[in-house]
Amino acid sequence: MCSVVFSYVTRYGYMIHNRGNLLAAVMKTPVRVLRLPRGPDGSSRGFDPSSARYQALCPSTISASDPVDCVDLKSEQRARSVLRERYLRSLISMVKRDVKFTMYEKVKVDAVFQASDIDILNFQVADLETPLGVQKEALIRCPDVISYSFEIDSSKM
Amino acid sequence: MAMRQTPLTCSGHTRPVVDLAFSGITPYGYFLISACKDGKPMLRQGDTGDWIGTFLGHKGAVWGATLNKEATKAATAAADFTAKVWDAVTGDELLTLAHKHIVKSVNFTQDSNYLLTGGHDKVLRIYDLNKPEAEPQEISGHTSAIKKALWCNNDKQILSAADDKTVCLWDRSSMEVVKTLPFDASVSSMEYIPDGEVLVISYGKTVAFYNALSLELIKTVDVPASVHSASLHPEKDFFVVGGDDFKLYKYDYSTKEELEKAEKTFQWPIETEKRVPDGELYASGSEDGTLRLWQTAVGKTYGLWKCVLPGE
């Protein structure tokens, strides 16, 4: 009888020890993280110009011109700003106007321009005239466009 | 105290992530680029996984992506029959290199002057990035689509893996094949470790390690599932394997012992994973569009992971 009790106690003690290990294995603490990685912001393609890396490396990444000195760089940058502003204004004046698009694969279509996305990769148009009929709303991929033209309303000039 | 690995999940892609690459260590840290079937490869900060930008322009699935050592340039290979070179600081597209079929793999030389491409047209091409208008040098020989093409041996040689179940070593100057390794099964991934000249090749349920110069076999390790990709730690202590059983395995390189296994916390099999330049973490990309960053030393304070001391 004594031995039975003894072995029961032993077995119980052994089981407790084992279960402790089992619990410890199952209940491993997950490593804490400060936060989750940030994802895309959904409104732009990123590459923040105000980041330290961009500020430091950007002057060497203006691809169109050869390495030039500081003065030439400033005047080139000024010229770029003027051209950019002019282009953006041309887009604004194009809103709700008929535009003729000449695209790759000998495609020529007419549509009413609505808007552009921030990176000038897509144009939102209405009443796109296609061989299949008039598409009420459509997106035109800018890289597919060779040229486009529209009439400026001379009475507003 | 026993710690359980907490991977950092990076969201953003909407389709399977098929290729990952890290840059070298730069003054601004290191970076990670991911190739995705959604056609929009992304650049992330390597140690935190924070999204930096998306390279927009490809019109098809992007099968391969790489960064140069300084992370100033990126290159991508896509199903739209082009490889593109990008400014990795501004995100602007610098070059579009037209090919005759789907491009699968891109790789910069150490000096970023040349780009190697390979794809479904079975031809390896070397582009001089300083003369992008010039015709590329072409190396023919593979009898089926090239999956992966890498520079090796100080950019003096080229390694290519193709669907014809071979891996070939080519000499860059003579453009001739130096050695061919035949396999029984299609090679699923190939990785080159310049330090120590090791080549990691996975096929079927095997991960094999070769001397990159002689293509002599060092060792093979069998794993429980078909391998999608494998990557060796820079110090060659261990390697990670992504299998089609939805698990990521970590093995000791010397003893071949399985060290860690990450159960499926996500639905889809692991497509690819890479170890980072300083060896502190490794990344995996998955069919569900997520990327995960995993710690090498679980519990250590690094990036977004915080070491928790007893009593905290």
Coordinates of C-alpha atoms in Angstrom, one line a residue, chain B:
Chain B
M1 CA 12.5 33.2 -21.5
A2 CA 11.3 31.4 -24.6
M3 CA 10.3 33.7 -27.4
R4 CA 8.1 33.0 -30.3
Q5 CA 9.0 34.6 -33.7
T6 CA 6.7 37.5 -34.6
P7 CA 7.1 38.2 -38.3
L8 CA 6.4 41.7 -39.5
T9 CA 3.8 41.7 -42.3
C10 CA 4.1 44.2 -45.0
S11 CA 0.9 44.7 -47.0
G12 CA 0.4 46.6 -50.3
H13 CA 0.6 44.1 -53.1
T14 CA -2.6 42.6 -54.4
R15 CA -1.2 39.6 -56.2
P16 CA 1.5 37.0 -55.5
V17 CA 5.0 38.2 -54.7
V18 CA 7.3 36.3 -56.9
D19 CA 10.7 37.8 -56.3
L20 CA 12.6 39.7 -53.6
A21 CA 16.0 41.3 -53.4
F22 CA 17.9 43.4 -50.9
S23 CA 20.4 46.1 -51.7
G24 CA 23.8 46.4 -50.0
I25 CA 24.1 48.4 -46.8
T26 CA 24.0 52.1 -47.6
P27 CA 24.4 55.2 -45.4
Y28 CA 20.6 55.3 -45.3
G29 CA 20.2 51.6 -44.3
Y30 CA 19.4 48.9 -46.7
F31 CA 16.4 48.4 -49.0
L32 CA 14.1 45.7 -50.3
I33 CA 12.4 45.5 -53.6
S34 CA 9.6 43.1 -54.3
A35 CA 8.4 41.8 -57.7
C36 CA 4.7 41.1 -58.0
K37 CA 2.2 39.8 -60.4
D38 CA 0.2 43.0 -60.0
G39 CA 2.9 44.7 -62.2
K40 CA 3.8 47.2 -59.5
P41 CA 7.1 46.5 -57.8
M42 CA 7.7 48.2 -54.5
L43 CA 10.6 49.6 -52.7
R44 CA 10.7 49.2 -48.9
Q45 CA 13.1 50.2 -46.1
G46 CA 14.9 46.9 -45.4
D47 CA 14.9 46.8 -41.6
T48 CA 11.4 48.0 -40.9
G49 CA 9.5 47.0 -44.1
D50 CA 8.1 50.5 -44.4
W51 CA 6.9 51.3 -47.9
I52 CA 9.0 53.9 -49.7
G53 CA 7.5 53.9 -53.2
T54 CA 6.0 51.9 -56.1
F55 CA 7.6 51.7 -59.5
L56 CA 4.8 52.4 -62.0
G57 CA 5.0 51.7 -65.7
H58 CA 5.0 48.0 -66.4
K59 CA 2.0 46.6 -68.2
G60 CA 2.2 43.1 -67.0
A61 CA 3.3 40.9 -64.1
V62 CA 6.7 41.7 -62.8
W63 CA 8.7 38.4 -62.5
G64 CA 12.1 39.7 -61.3
A65 CA 13.4 42.7 -59.5
T66 CA 16.7 43.7 -58.2
L67 CA 18.6 46.7 -56.7
N68 CA 22.1 47.7 -57.2
K69 CA 24.5 47.7 -54.2
E70 CA 23.9 51.4 -53.4
A71 CA 20.2 51.2 -53.8
T72 CA 20.3 54.1 -56.3
K73 CA 19.1 52.0 -59.2
A74 CA 16.5 49.3 -59.5
A75 CA 15.8 46.9 -62.4
T76 CA 12.7 44.8 -63.1
A77 CA 11.8 42.0 -65.5
A78 CA 8.2 41.7 -66.7
A79 CA 5.6 39.8 -68.7
D80 CA 5.2 42.8 -70.9
F81 CA 8.4 41.7 -72.7
T82 CA 10.4 44.5 -71.2
A83 CA 13.1 45.0 -68.6
K84 CA 13.1 48.4 -67.0
V85 CA 15.8 50.3 -65.1
W86 CA 14.6 52.8 -62.5
D87 CA 16.0 55.5 -60.4
A88 CA 15.5 54.0 -56.9
V89 CA 15.6 57.4 -55.2
T90 CA 13.0 59.3 -57.2
G91 CA 11.1 56.3 -58.6
D92 CA 11.4 57.5 -62.2
E93 CA 11.8 55.1 -65.0
L94 CA 15.2 55.5 -66.6
L95 CA 15.2 52.9 -69.4
T96 CA 12.9 50.4 -71.1
L97 CA 14.7 47.5 -72.7
A98 CA 12.5 45.7 -75.2
H99 CA 12.8 41.9 -75.4
K100 CA 11.2 39.3 -77.6
H101 CA 9.4 37.5 -74.9
I102 CA 8.6 37.5 -71.1
V103 CA 11.6 38.6 -69.1
K104 CA 12.2 36.7 -65.9
S105 CA 15.4 37.8 -64.3
V106 CA 17.6 40.9 -64.0
N107 CA 20.9 41.5 -62.3
F108 CA 23.3 44.4 -62.0
T109 CA 27.1 44.1 -62.0
Q110 CA 28.8 45.4 -58.8
D111 CA 29.6 48.7 -60.5
S112 CA 26.0 49.1 -61.8
N113 CA 27.4 49.6 -65.3
Y114 CA 25.9 46.4 -66.8
L115 CA 22.5 44.7 -66.6
L116 CA 22.1 41.0 -67.2
T117 CA 18.6 39.8 -68.4
G118 CA 17.1 36.4 -69.1
G119 CA 13.7 35.1 -69.9
H120 CA 11.5 33.1 -72.1
D121 CA 13.3 33.8 -75.3
K122 CA 16.2 31.6 -74.0
V123 CA 18.9 34.2 -74.5
L124 CA 21.0 35.9 -71.9
R125 CA 21.6 39.6 -72.7
I126 CA 24.1 42.0 -71.3
Y127 CA 23.2 45.7 -71.6
D128 CA 25.7 48.5 -71.2
L129 CA 23.7 51.0 -69.1
N130 CA 26.0 53.8 -70.1
K131 CA 25.1 53.1 -73.8
P132 CA 21.5 52.1 -73.6
E133 CA 20.9 52.7 -77.3
A134 CA 23.6 50.1 -78.3
E135 CA 22.5 46.5 -78.9
P136 CA 23.1 44.2 -76.0
Q137 CA 25.6 41.3 -76.1
E138 CA 23.7 38.1 -76.4
I139 CA 24.6 34.6 -75.1
S140 CA 22.6 31.7 -76.6
G141 CA 22.6 28.1 -75.5
H142 CA 19.7 27.3 -73.3
T143 CA 17.0 25.2 -74.9
S144 CA 14.2 26.5 -72.8
A145 CA 13.1 29.6 -70.8
I146 CA 15.7 31.1 -68.5
K147 CA 14.4 31.5 -64.9
K148 CA 17.3 33.2 -63.2
A149 CA 20.5 34.8 -64.4
L150 CA 23.2 36.1 -62.0
W151 CA 26.7 37.6 -62.2
C152 CA 29.3 35.8 -60.3
N153 CA 33.0 35.6 -59.7
N154 CA 33.5 39.3 -59.6
D155 CA 31.2 39.8 -62.6
K156 CA 33.6 37.7 -64.8
Q157 CA 31.2 34.9 -65.1
I158 CA 27.4 34.4 -65.4
L159 CA 25.2 31.7 -63.9
S160 CA 21.9 30.9 -65.5
A161 CA 19.1 28.4 -64.5
A162 CA 16.6 27.4 -67.1
D163 CA 13.5 25.2 -67.5
D164 CA 15.6 22.7 -69.4
K165 CA 16.7 21.5 -65.9
T166 CA 20.2 22.9 -66.2
V167 CA 22.3 25.5 -64.5
C168 CA 25.1 26.8 -66.7
L169 CA 28.2 28.8 -65.9
W170 CA 29.3 31.1 -68.7
D171 CA 32.5 33.1 -69.2
R172 CA 31.7 36.7 -69.8
S173 CA 34.5 37.6 -72.2
S174 CA 34.4 34.5 -74.3
M175 CA 30.6 34.2 -74.0
E176 CA 31.1 30.4 -73.9
V177 CA 29.7 27.9 -71.5
V178 CA 32.3 26.8 -68.9
K179 CA 30.3 24.1 -67.1
T180 CA 26.7 22.7 -67.2
L181 CA 24.9 21.2 -64.2
P182 CA 22.0 18.9 -65.1
F183 CA 19.2 18.2 -62.6
D184 CA 16.4 15.7 -62.4
A185 CA 13.8 18.3 -61.6
S186 CA 13.2 21.9 -62.6
V187 CA 15.4 24.3 -60.6
S188 CA 13.0 26.4 -58.4
S189 CA 15.5 28.9 -57.1
M190 CA 19.2 29.9 -57.4
E191 CA 21.1 32.3 -55.1
Y192 CA 24.7 33.3 -55.2
I193 CA 26.7 34.3 -52.1
P194 CA 29.8 36.3 -53.3
D195 CA 31.6 35.9 -49.9
G196 CA 32.9 32.4 -50.0
E197 CA 31.6 31.8 -53.5
V198 CA 28.6 29.6 -52.6
L199 CA 25.7 28.8 -54.9
V200 CA 22.4 27.7 -53.4
I201 CA 20.1 25.8 -55.8
S202 CA 16.8 24.3 -54.9
Y203 CA 15.0 21.7 -56.9
G204 CA 12.2 19.2 -56.0
K205 CA 12.5 18.6 -52.2
T206 CA 16.2 19.3 -52.2
V207 CA 18.4 22.3 -51.4
A208 CA 21.9 21.9 -52.8
F209 CA 25.0 24.0 -52.1
Y210 CA 27.8 24.3 -54.7
N211 CA 31.1 26.0 -55.0
A212 CA 30.3 28.8 -57.3
L213 CA 33.6 28.8 -59.1
S214 CA 34.0 25.1 -59.8
L215 CA 30.3 24.1 -59.5
E216 CA 31.4 21.2 -57.3
L217 CA 28.7 20.0 -54.9
I218 CA 29.4 20.9 -51.3
K219 CA 26.3 19.3 -49.7
T220 CA 22.6 18.6 -50.2
V221 CA 19.7 18.8 -47.7
D222 CA 16.4 17.2 -48.1
V223 CA 13.3 19.0 -46.8
P224 CA 9.8 17.8 -46.2
A225 CA 8.1 19.6 -49.0
S226 CA 8.8 20.9 -52.5
V227 CA 11.0 23.9 -52.3
H228 CA 9.9 27.2 -53.8
S229 CA 13.1 29.0 -52.8
A230 CA 16.0 28.9 -50.4
S231 CA 18.4 31.4 -49.0
L232 CA 21.7 31.1 -47.1
H233 CA 22.7 33.4 -44.2
P234 CA 25.7 35.5 -45.1
E235 CA 27.8 33.9 -42.3
K236 CA 26.6 30.5 -43.5
D237 CA 25.3 29.5 -40.1
F238 CA 21.9 28.6 -41.4
F239 CA 19.6 28.8 -44.3
V240 CA 15.9 29.3 -44.8
V241 CA 13.6 27.3 -47.1
G242 CA 10.1 28.2 -48.3
G243 CA 8.0 25.2 -49.2
D244 CA 4.8 24.5 -51.0
D245 CA 3.4 23.1 -47.7
F246 CA 2.8 26.7 -46.6
K247 CA 5.8 26.6 -44.2
L248 CA 9.0 28.5 -43.8
Y249 CA 11.9 26.3 -42.5
K250 CA 15.2 27.4 -40.9
Y251 CA 18.0 24.8 -40.9
D252 CA 21.5 24.8 -39.4
Y253 CA 23.9 24.8 -42.3
S254 CA 26.6 22.6 -40.7
T255 CA 24.4 20.0 -39.0
K256 CA 21.5 20.2 -41.5
E257 CA 19.2 20.2 -38.4
E258 CA 15.9 21.8 -38.6
L259 CA 16.0 24.8 -36.2
E260 CA 12.7 26.5 -36.6
K261 CA 9.5 26.2 -38.5
A262 CA 6.9 28.9 -39.1
E263 CA 3.5 27.5 -39.4
K264 CA 1.1 28.9 -41.9
T265 CA 0.0 32.2 -40.6
F266 CA -1.1 33.0 -44.1
Q267 CA -3.0 31.0 -46.7
W268 CA -0.7 30.7 -49.5
P269 CA 2.6 29.0 -50.1
I270 CA 5.8 30.9 -49.8
E271 CA 7.1 32.0 -53.2
T272 CA 10.4 33.4 -52.3
E273 CA 12.6 34.6 -49.6
K274 CA 15.9 36.4 -49.1
R275 CA 18.3 37.0 -46.3
V276 CA 19.4 40.6 -45.7
P277 CA 22.9 42.0 -46.0
D278 CA 23.6 42.2 -42.3
G279 CA 22.0 38.8 -41.6
E280 CA 19.7 40.2 -38.9
L281 CA 16.5 39.3 -40.7
Y282 CA 15.1 37.4 -43.7
A283 CA 12.1 38.2 -45.9
S284 CA 9.5 36.0 -47.5
G285 CA 7.0 36.8 -50.1
S286 CA 3.8 35.0 -50.5
E287 CA 1.0 34.3 -53.0
D288 CA -1.4 36.3 -50.9
G289 CA 0.6 39.5 -51.8
T290 CA 2.1 39.9 -48.4
L291 CA 5.8 40.2 -47.5
R292 CA 7.0 39.1 -44.1
L293 CA 10.2 40.0 -42.3
W294 CA 11.6 37.4 -39.9
Q295 CA 14.2 37.8 -37.2
T296 CA 17.4 35.7 -37.3
A297 CA 17.9 36.0 -33.6
V298 CA 14.4 35.8 -32.2
G299 CA 13.8 38.3 -29.4
K300 CA 16.7 40.6 -30.2
T301 CA 15.9 44.4 -30.4
Y302 CA 16.3 45.2 -34.1
G303 CA 14.2 47.4 -36.5
L304 CA 10.6 47.2 -35.2
W305 CA 11.2 44.2 -32.9
K306 CA 11.8 45.1 -29.3
C307 CA 13.7 42.9 -26.8
V308 CA 11.6 42.3 -23.7
L309 CA 13.7 41.9 -20.5
P310 CA 12.3 39.8 -17.6
G311 CA 10.1 41.9 -15.4
E312 CA 9.1 44.3 -18.2

